[in-house]
CSV table of C-alpha atoms and ligand atoms in Angstrom, one decimal:
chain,number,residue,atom,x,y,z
A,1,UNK,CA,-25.1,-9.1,41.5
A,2,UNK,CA,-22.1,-9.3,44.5
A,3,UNK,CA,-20.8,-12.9,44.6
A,4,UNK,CA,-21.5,-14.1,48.1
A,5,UNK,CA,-18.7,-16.8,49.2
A,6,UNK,CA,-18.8,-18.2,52.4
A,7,UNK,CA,-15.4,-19.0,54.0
A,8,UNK,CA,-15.7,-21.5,56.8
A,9,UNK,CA,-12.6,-21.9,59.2
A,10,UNK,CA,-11.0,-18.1,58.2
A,11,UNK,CA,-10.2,-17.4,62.0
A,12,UNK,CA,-7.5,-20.6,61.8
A,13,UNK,CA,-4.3,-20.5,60.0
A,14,UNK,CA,-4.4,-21.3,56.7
A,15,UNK,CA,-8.4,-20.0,56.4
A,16,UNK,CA,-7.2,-16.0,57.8
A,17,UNK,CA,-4.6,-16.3,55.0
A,18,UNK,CA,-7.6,-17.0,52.6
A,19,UNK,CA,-9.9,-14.7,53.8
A,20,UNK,CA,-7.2,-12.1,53.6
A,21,UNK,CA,-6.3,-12.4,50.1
A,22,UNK,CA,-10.4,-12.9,49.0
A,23,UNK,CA,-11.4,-9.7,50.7
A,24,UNK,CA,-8.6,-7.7,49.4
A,25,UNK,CA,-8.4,-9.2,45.9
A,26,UNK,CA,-12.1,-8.9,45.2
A,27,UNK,CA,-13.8,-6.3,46.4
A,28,UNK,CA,-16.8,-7.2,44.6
A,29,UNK,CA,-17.3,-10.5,46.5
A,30,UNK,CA,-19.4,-10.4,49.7
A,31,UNK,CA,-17.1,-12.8,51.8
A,32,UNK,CA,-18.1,-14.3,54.8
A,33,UNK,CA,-15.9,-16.1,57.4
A,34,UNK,CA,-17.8,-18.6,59.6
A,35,UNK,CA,-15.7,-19.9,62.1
A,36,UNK,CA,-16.7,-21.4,65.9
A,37,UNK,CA,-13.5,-20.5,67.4
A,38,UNK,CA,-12.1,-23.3,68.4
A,39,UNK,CA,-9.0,-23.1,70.3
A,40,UNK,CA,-7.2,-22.9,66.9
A,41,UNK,CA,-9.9,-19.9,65.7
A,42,UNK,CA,-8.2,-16.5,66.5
A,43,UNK,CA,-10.1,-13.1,65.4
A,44,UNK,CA,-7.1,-11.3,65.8
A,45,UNK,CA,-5.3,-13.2,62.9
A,46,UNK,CA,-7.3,-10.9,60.8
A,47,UNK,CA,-7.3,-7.5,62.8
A,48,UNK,CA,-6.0,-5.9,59.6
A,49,UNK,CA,-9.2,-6.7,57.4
A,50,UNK,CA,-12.0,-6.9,59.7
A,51,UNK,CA,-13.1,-3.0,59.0
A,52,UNK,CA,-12.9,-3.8,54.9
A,53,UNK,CA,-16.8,-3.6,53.7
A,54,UNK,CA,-17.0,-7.2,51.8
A,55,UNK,CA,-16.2,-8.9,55.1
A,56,UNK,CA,-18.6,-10.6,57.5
A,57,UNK,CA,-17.5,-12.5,60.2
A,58,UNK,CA,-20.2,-15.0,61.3
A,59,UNK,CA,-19.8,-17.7,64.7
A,60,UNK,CA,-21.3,-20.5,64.2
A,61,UNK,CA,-20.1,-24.1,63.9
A,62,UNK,CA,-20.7,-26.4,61.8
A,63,UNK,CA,-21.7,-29.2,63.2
A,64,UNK,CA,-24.9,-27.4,64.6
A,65,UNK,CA,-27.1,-28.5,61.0
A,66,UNK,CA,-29.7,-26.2,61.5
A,67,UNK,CA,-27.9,-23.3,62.4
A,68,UNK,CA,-25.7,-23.7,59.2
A,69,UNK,CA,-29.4,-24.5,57.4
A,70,UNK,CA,-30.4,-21.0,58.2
A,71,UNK,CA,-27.5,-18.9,57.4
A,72,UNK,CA,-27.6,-21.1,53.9
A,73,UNK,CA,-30.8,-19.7,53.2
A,74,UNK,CA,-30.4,-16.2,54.7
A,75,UNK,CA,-27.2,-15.3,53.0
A,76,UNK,CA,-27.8,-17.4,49.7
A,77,UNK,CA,-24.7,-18.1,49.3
A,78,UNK,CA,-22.8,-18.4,45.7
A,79,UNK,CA,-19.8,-20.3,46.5
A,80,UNK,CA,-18.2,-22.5,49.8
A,81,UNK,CA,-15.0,-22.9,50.4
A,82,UNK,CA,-14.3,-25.1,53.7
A,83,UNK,CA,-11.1,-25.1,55.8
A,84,UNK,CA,-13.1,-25.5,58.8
A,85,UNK,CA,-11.3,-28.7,60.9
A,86,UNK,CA,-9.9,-29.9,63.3
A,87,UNK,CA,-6.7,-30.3,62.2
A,88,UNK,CA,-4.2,-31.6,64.7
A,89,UNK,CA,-3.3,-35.3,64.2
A,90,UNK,CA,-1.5,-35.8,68.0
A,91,UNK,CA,-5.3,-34.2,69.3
A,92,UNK,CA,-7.0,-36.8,67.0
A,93,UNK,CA,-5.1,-39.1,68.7
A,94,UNK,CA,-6.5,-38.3,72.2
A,95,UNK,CA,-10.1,-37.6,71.4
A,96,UNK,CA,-10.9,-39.0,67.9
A,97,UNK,CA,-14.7,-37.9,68.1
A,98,UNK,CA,-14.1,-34.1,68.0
A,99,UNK,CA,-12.4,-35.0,64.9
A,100,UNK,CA,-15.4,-36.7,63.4
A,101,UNK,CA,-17.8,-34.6,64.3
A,102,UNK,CA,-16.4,-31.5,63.0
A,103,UNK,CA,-14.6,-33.0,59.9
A,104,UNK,CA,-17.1,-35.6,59.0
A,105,UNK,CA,-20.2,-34.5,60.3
A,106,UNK,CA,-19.7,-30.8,60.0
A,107,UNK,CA,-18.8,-31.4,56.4
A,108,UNK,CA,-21.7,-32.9,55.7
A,109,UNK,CA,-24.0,-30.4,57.1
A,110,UNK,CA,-22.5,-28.1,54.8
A,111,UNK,CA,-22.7,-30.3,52.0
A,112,UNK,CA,-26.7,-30.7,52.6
A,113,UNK,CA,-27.0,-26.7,53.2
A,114,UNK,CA,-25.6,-26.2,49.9
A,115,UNK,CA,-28.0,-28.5,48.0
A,116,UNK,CA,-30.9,-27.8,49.7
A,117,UNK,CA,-30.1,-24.3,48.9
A,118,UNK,CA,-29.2,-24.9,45.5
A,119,UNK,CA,-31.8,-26.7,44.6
A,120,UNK,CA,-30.3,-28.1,41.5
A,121,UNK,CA,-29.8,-24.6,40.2
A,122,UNK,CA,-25.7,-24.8,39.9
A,123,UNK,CA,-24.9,-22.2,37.4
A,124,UNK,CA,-22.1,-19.9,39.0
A,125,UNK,CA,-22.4,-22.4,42.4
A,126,UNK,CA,-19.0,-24.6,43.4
A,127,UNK,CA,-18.4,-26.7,46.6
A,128,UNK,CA,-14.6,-25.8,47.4
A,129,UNK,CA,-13.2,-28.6,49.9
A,130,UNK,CA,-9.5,-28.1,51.3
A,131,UNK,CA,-7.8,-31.4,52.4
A,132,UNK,CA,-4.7,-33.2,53.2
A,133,UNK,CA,-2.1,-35.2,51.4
A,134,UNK,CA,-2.2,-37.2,54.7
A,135,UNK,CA,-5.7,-38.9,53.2
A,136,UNK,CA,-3.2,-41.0,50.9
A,137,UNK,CA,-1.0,-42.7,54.0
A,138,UNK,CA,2.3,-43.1,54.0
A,139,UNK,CA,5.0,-43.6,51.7
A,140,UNK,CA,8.5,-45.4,51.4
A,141,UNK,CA,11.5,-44.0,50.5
A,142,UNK,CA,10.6,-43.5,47.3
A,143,UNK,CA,7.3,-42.0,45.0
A,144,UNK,CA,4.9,-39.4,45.1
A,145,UNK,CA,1.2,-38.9,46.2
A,146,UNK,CA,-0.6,-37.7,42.5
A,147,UNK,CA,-4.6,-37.6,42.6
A,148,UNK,CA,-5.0,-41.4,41.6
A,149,UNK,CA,-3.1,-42.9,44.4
A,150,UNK,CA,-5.6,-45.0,46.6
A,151,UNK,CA,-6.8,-43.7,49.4
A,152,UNK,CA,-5.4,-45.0,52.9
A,153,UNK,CA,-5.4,-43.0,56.1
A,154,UNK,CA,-3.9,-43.9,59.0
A,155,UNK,CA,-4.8,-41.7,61.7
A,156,UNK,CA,-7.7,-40.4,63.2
A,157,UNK,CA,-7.3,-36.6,61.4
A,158,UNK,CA,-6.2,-38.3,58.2
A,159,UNK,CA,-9.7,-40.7,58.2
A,160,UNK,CA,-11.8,-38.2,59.2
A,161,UNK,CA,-10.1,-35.8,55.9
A,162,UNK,CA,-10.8,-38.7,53.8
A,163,UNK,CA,-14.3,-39.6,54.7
A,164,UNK,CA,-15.2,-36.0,53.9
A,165,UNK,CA,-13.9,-36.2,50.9
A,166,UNK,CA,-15.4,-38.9,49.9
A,167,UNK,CA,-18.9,-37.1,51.0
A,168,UNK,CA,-18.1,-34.1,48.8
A,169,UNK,CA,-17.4,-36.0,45.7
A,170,UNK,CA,-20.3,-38.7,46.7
A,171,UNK,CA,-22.4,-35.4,46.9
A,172,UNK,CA,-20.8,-34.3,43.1
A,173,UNK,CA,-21.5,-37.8,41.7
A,174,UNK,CA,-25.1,-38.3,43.2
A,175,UNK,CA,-26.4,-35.1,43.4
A,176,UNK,CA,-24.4,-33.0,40.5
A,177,UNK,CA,-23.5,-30.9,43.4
A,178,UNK,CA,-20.3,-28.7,41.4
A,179,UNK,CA,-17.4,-29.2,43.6
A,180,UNK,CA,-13.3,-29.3,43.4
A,181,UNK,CA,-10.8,-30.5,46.4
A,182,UNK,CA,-7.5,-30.2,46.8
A,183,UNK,CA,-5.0,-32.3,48.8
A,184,UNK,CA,-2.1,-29.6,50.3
A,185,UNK,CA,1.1,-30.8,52.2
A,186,UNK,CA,2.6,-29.7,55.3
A,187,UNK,CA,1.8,-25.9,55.8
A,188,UNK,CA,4.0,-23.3,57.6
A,189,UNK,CA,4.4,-19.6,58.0
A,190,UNK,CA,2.8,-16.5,60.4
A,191,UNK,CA,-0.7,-17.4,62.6
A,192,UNK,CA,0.0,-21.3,62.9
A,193,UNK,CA,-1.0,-22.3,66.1
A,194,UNK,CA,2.1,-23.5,68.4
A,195,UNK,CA,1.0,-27.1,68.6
A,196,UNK,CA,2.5,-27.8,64.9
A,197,UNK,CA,6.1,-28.2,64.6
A,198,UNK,CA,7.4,-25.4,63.2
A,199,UNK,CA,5.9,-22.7,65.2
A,200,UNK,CA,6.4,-25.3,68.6
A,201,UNK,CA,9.6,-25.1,68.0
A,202,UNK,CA,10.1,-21.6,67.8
A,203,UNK,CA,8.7,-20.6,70.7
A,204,UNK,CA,10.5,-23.4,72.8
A,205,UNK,CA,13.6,-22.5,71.6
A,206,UNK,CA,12.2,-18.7,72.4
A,207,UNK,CA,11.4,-20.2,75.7
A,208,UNK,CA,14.5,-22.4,75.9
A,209,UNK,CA,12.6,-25.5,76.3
A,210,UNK,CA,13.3,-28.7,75.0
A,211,UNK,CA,12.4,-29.3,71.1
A,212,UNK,CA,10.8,-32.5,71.2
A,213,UNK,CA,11.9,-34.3,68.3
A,214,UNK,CA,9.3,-37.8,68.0
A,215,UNK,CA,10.9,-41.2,67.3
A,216,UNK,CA,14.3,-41.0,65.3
A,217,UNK,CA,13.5,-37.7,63.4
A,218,UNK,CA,13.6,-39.0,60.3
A,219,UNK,CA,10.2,-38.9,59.1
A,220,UNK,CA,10.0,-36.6,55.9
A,221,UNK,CA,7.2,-34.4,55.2
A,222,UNK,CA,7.0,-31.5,52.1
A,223,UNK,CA,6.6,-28.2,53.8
A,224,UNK,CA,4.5,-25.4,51.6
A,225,UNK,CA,4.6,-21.5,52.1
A,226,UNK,CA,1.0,-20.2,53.7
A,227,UNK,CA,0.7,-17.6,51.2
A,228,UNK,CA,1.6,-20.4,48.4
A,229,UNK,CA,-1.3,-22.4,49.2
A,230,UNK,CA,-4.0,-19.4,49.6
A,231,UNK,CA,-2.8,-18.4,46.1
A,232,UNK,CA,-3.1,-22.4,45.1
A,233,UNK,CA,-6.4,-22.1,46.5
A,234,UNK,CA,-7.5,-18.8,44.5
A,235,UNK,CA,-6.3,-20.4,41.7
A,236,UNK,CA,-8.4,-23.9,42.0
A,237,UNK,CA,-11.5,-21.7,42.7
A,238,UNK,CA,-11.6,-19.6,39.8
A,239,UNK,CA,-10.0,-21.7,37.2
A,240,UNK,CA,-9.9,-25.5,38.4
A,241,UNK,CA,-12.3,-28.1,36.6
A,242,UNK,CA,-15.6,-29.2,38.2
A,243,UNK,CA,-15.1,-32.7,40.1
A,244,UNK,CA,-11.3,-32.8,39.7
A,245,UNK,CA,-9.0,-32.9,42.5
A,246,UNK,CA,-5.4,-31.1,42.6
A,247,UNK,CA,-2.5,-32.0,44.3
A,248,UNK,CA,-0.8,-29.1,46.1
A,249,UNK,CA,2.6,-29.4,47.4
A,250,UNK,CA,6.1,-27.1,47.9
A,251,UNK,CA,8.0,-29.4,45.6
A,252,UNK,CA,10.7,-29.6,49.5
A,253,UNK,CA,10.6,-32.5,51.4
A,254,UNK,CA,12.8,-31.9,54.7
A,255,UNK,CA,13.2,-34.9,57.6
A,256,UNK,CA,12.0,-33.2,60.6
A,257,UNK,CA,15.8,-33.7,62.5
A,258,UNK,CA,17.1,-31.6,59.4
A,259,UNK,CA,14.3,-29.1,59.2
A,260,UNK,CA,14.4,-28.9,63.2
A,261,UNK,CA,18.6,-28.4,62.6
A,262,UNK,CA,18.1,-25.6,60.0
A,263,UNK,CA,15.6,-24.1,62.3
A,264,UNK,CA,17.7,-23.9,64.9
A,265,UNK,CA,20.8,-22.5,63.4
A,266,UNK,CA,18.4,-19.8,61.9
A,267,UNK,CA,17.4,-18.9,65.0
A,268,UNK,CA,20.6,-18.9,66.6
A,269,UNK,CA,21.5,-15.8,63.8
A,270,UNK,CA,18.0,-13.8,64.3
A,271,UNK,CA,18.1,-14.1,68.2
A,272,UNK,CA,22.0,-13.5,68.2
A,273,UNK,CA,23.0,-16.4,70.1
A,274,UNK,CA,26.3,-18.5,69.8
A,275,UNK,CA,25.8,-20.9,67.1
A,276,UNK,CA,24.9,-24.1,68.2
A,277,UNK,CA,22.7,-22.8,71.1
A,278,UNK,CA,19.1,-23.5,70.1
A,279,UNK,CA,20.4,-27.3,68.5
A,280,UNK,CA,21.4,-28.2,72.1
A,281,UNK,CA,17.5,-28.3,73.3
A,282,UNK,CA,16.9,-30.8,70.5
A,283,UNK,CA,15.3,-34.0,72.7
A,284,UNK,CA,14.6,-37.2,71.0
A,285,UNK,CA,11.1,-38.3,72.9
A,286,UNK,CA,8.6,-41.2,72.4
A,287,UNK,CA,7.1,-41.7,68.8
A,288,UNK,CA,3.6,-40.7,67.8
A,289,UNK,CA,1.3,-43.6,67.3
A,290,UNK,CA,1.1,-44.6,64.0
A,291,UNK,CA,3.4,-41.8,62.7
A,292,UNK,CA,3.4,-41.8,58.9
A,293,UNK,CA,6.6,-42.0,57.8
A,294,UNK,CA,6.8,-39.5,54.4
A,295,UNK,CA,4.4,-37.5,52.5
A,296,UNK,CA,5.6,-36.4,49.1
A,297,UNK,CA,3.5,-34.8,47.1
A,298,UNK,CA,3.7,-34.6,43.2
A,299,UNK,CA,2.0,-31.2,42.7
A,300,UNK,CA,2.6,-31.4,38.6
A,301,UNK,CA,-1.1,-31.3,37.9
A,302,UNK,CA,-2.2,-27.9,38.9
A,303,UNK,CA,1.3,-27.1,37.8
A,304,UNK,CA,0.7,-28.0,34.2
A,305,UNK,CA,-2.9,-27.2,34.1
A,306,UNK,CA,-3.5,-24.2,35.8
A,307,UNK,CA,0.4,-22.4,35.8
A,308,UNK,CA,0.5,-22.7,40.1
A,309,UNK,CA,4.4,-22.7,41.3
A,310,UNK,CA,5.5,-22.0,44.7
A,311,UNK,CA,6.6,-18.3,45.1
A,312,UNK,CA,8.6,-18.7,48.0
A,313,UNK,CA,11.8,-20.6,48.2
A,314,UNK,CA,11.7,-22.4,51.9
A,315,UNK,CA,14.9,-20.2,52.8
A,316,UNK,CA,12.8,-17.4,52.3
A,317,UNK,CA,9.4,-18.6,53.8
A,318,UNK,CA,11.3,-20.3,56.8
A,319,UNK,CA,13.3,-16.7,57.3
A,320,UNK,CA,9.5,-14.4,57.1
A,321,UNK,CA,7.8,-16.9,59.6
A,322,UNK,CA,10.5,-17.1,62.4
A,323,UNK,CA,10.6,-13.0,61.4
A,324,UNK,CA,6.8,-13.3,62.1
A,325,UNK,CA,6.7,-15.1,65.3
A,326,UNK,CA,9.6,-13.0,67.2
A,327,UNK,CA,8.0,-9.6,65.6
A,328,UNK,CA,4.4,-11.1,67.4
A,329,UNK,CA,5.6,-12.0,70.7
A,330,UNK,CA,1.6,-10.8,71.8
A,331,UNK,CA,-0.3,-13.1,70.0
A,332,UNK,CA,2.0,-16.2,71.0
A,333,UNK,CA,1.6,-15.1,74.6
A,334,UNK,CA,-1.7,-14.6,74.2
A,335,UNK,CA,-2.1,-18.6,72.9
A,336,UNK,CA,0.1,-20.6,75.1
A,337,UNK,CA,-1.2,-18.8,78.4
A,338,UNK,CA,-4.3,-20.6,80.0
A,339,UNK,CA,-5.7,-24.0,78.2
A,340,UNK,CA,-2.3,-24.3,75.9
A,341,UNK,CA,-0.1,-25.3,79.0
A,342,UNK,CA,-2.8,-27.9,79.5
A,343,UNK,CA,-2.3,-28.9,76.3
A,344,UNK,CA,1.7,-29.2,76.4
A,345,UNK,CA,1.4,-31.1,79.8
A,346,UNK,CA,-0.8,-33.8,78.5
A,347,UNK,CA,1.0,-33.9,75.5
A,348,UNK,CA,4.1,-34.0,76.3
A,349,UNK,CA,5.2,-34.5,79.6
A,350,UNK,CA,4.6,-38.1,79.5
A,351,UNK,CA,6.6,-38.9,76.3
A,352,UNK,CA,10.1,-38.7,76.9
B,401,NAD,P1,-6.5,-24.6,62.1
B,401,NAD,O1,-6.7,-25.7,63.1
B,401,NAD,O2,-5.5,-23.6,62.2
B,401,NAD,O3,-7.9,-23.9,61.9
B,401,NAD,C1,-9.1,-24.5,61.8
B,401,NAD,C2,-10.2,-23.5,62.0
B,401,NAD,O4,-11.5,-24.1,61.9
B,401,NAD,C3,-10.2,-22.7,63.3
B,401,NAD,O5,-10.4,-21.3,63.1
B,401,NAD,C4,-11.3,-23.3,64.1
B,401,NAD,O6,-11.9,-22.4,65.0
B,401,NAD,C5,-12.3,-23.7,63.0
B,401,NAD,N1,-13.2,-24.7,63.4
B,401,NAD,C6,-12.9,-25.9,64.0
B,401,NAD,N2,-14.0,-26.6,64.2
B,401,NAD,C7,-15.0,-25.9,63.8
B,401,NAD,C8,-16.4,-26.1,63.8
B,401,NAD,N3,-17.0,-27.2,64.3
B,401,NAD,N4,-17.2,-25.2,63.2
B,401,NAD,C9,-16.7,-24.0,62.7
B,401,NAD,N5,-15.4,-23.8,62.7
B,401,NAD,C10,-14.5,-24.7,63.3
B,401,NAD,O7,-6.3,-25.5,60.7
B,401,NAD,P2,-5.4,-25.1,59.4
B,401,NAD,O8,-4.1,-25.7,59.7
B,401,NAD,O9,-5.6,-23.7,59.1
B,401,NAD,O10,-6.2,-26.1,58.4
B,401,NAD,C11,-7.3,-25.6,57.6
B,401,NAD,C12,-7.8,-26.7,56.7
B,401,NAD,O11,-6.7,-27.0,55.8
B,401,NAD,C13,-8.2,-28.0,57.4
B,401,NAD,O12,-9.3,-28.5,56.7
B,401,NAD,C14,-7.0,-28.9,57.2
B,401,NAD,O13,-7.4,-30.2,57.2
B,401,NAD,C15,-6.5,-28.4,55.9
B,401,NAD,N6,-5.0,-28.6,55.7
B,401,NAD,C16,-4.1,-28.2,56.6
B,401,NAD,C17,-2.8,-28.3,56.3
B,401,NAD,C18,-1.7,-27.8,57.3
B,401,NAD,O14,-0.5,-28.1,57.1
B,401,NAD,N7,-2.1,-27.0,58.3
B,401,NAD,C19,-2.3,-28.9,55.2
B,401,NAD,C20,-3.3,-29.4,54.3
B,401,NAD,C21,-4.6,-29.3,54.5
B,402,DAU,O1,0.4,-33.1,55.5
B,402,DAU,C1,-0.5,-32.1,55.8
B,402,DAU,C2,-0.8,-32.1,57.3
B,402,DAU,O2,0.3,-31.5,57.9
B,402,DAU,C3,-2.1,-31.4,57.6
B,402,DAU,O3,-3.2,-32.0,57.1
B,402,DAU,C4,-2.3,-31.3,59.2
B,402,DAU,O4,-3.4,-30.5,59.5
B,402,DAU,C5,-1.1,-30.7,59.7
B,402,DAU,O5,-1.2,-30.7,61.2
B,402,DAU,C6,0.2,-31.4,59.3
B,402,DAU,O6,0.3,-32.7,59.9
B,402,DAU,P1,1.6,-33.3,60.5
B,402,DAU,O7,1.3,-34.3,61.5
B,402,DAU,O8,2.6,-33.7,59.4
B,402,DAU,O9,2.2,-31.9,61.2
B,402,DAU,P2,2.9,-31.7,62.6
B,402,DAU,O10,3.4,-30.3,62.6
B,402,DAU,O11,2.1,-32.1,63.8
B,402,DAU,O12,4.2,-32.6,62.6
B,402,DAU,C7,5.2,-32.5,61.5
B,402,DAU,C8,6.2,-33.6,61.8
B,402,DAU,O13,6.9,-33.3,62.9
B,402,DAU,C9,5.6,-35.0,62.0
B,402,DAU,O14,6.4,-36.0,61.4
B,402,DAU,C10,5.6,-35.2,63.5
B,402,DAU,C11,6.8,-34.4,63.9
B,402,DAU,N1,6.7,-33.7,65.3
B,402,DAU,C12,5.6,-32.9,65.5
B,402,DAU,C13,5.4,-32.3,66.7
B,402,DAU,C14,4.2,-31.5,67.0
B,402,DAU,C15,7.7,-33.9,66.2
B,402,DAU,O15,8.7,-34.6,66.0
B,402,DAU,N2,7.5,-33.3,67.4
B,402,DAU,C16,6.4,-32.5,67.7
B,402,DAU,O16,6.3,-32.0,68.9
């Protein structure tokens, strides 16, 4: 019998990179992406796949409970594994609900699809929940985030994360429902959406706008590879132990006024400007609320246990995405016209 594995979120960043490496690497799964495009969901992220025969692309969103009941029982499916979020913490900021309605609520809709559909029958069934190191709060200068430190979110996005996970492994403990999370750190490479740093910053300094650096730019986060945490997540699905959780991290923790520094020199070589060019836009503005001050992640666990190390160095990674971005001038347009510049006003014009 084909596996069926229902992907939710695929049309996002990290999810297309997941749904890309599923489809191709196992052509005897059935995989389906379920996605509401969101302003962060974007079809064409996965243009190069859509024709291959084990994909399905399904709309639907997951906070609609019976809509997600139905397709549960239509498409019977063997396996979840949800990206599906809202993922922007400076949006959770602004409008918290959408935040717990998708993350919480949504989450749990998919949880109660899956047992009701289950039915207690679990053999060959797992519950695949991607989440945040941001769930654990924020550290000093020192330490590391491993899967026993306490939970303690501080934003919006970072609560909403937790309380699902909590659900999922409520649902694991109460239920038997077979499940597996993992907590990942700052992603980057090709298809993030140009409201995260990285890819902001590109196309400002693209754009010659101002790189809008919050608070003193020293706040530290561990920045992963795309295609490292898709292989991470392969990895957790197939081999990872029922009700464990796995840190995943890029073992390179940057402050943002550094990693905005390298960026911009990097930039300087690939768009043949004088060096020194692109660091000039660097604007220190008014400090997100609550702003965590580091993440580190100790990603030694899946390490040990299950052989995952990060393929790229962040040279390398850094070097393919700002290749990625200036190669795909179309799909950025395509993004920041219409509701984007909204976005950017609101966000930003009222911070320096
Ligand atoms: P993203 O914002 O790029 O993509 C989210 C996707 O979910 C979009 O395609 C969107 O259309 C879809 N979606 C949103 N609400 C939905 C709904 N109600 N119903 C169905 N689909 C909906 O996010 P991302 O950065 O790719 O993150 C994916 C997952 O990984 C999230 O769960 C996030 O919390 C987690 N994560 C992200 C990072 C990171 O650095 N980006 C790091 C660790 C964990
Ligand atoms: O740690 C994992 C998390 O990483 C994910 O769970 C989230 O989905 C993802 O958005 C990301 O959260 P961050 O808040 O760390 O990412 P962001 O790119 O928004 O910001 C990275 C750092 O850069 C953070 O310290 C805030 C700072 N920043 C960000 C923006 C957008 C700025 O200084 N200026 C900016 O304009």
């Amino acid at each position: 019998m084909q596996k069926k594995l229902l992907i939710t979120g695929g049309a996002g960043f990290i999810g297309s990179h997941v749904v890309r490496l599923f489809v191709q690497k196992y052509p005897d799964y059935q995989v389906y992406n379920l996605d509401a495009l969101t302003y962060a969901g974007n079809l064409e992220n996965l243009k190069d796949i859509e024709e291959y025969p084990n994909y399905t692309f399904i709309k639907a969103d997951i906070t609609d409970a019976e809509a997600i009941n139905n397709l549960f029982v239509q498409h019977q499916f063997d396996g979840v594994i949800h990206l599906a979020a809202e993922s922007h913490v400076d949006r959770s900021i602004t409008n918290p609900n959408a935040f717990i309605q998708t993350n919480v609520m949504g989450t749990a809709n998919l949880l109660n699809a899956a047992r009701e559909t289950w039915k207690g029958n679990y053999d060959g069934k797992r519950f695949y929940h991607v989440s945040t190191d941001e769930v654990y709060g924020s550290l000093g200068a020192e330490g590391f985030f491993l899967e026993t430190t306490p939970y303690d979110p501080q934003s919006p996005y970072s609560a909403s994360k937790a309380s699902s996970d909590h659900l999922v492994r409520a649902y694991g403990n109460t239920y038997g429902l077979p499940f597996v999370i993992t907590n990942c750190s700052n992603n980057y490479g090709p298809n993030q959406f140009p409201e995260k740093l990285i890819p902001l910053f590109i196309n400002n300094i693209c754009t010659n706008k101002p790189l809008p650096v919050y608070g003193d730019g020293k706040y530290t986060r561990d920045w992963l590879f795309v295609v490292d945490h898709a292989a991470a997540i392969d990895l957790v699905y197939h081999k990872g132990k029922n009700a464990e959780t796995y840190n995943i991290g890029g073992f390179n923790e940057w402050q943002n006024i550094e990693l905005v520094k390298l960026l911009c020199t990097k930039m300087d070589e690939k768009l043949g400007r004088e060096p020194g060019t692109s660091a000039q836009l660097i604007t220190y503005i008014k400090d997100r609320p609550g702003h965590d001050r580091r993440y580190a992640i100790d990603a030694s666990k899946i390490n040990k246990e299950l052989g995952w190390y990060p393929s790229v160095t962040f040279e390398e990674g850094l070097s393919k995405t700002i290749d990625w971005y200036l190669e795909n001038q179309e799909w950025l347009n395509d993004i920041t016209s219409g509701a984007y510049q909204n976005y950017y006003e609101t966000q930003y014009s009222t911070q320096s």
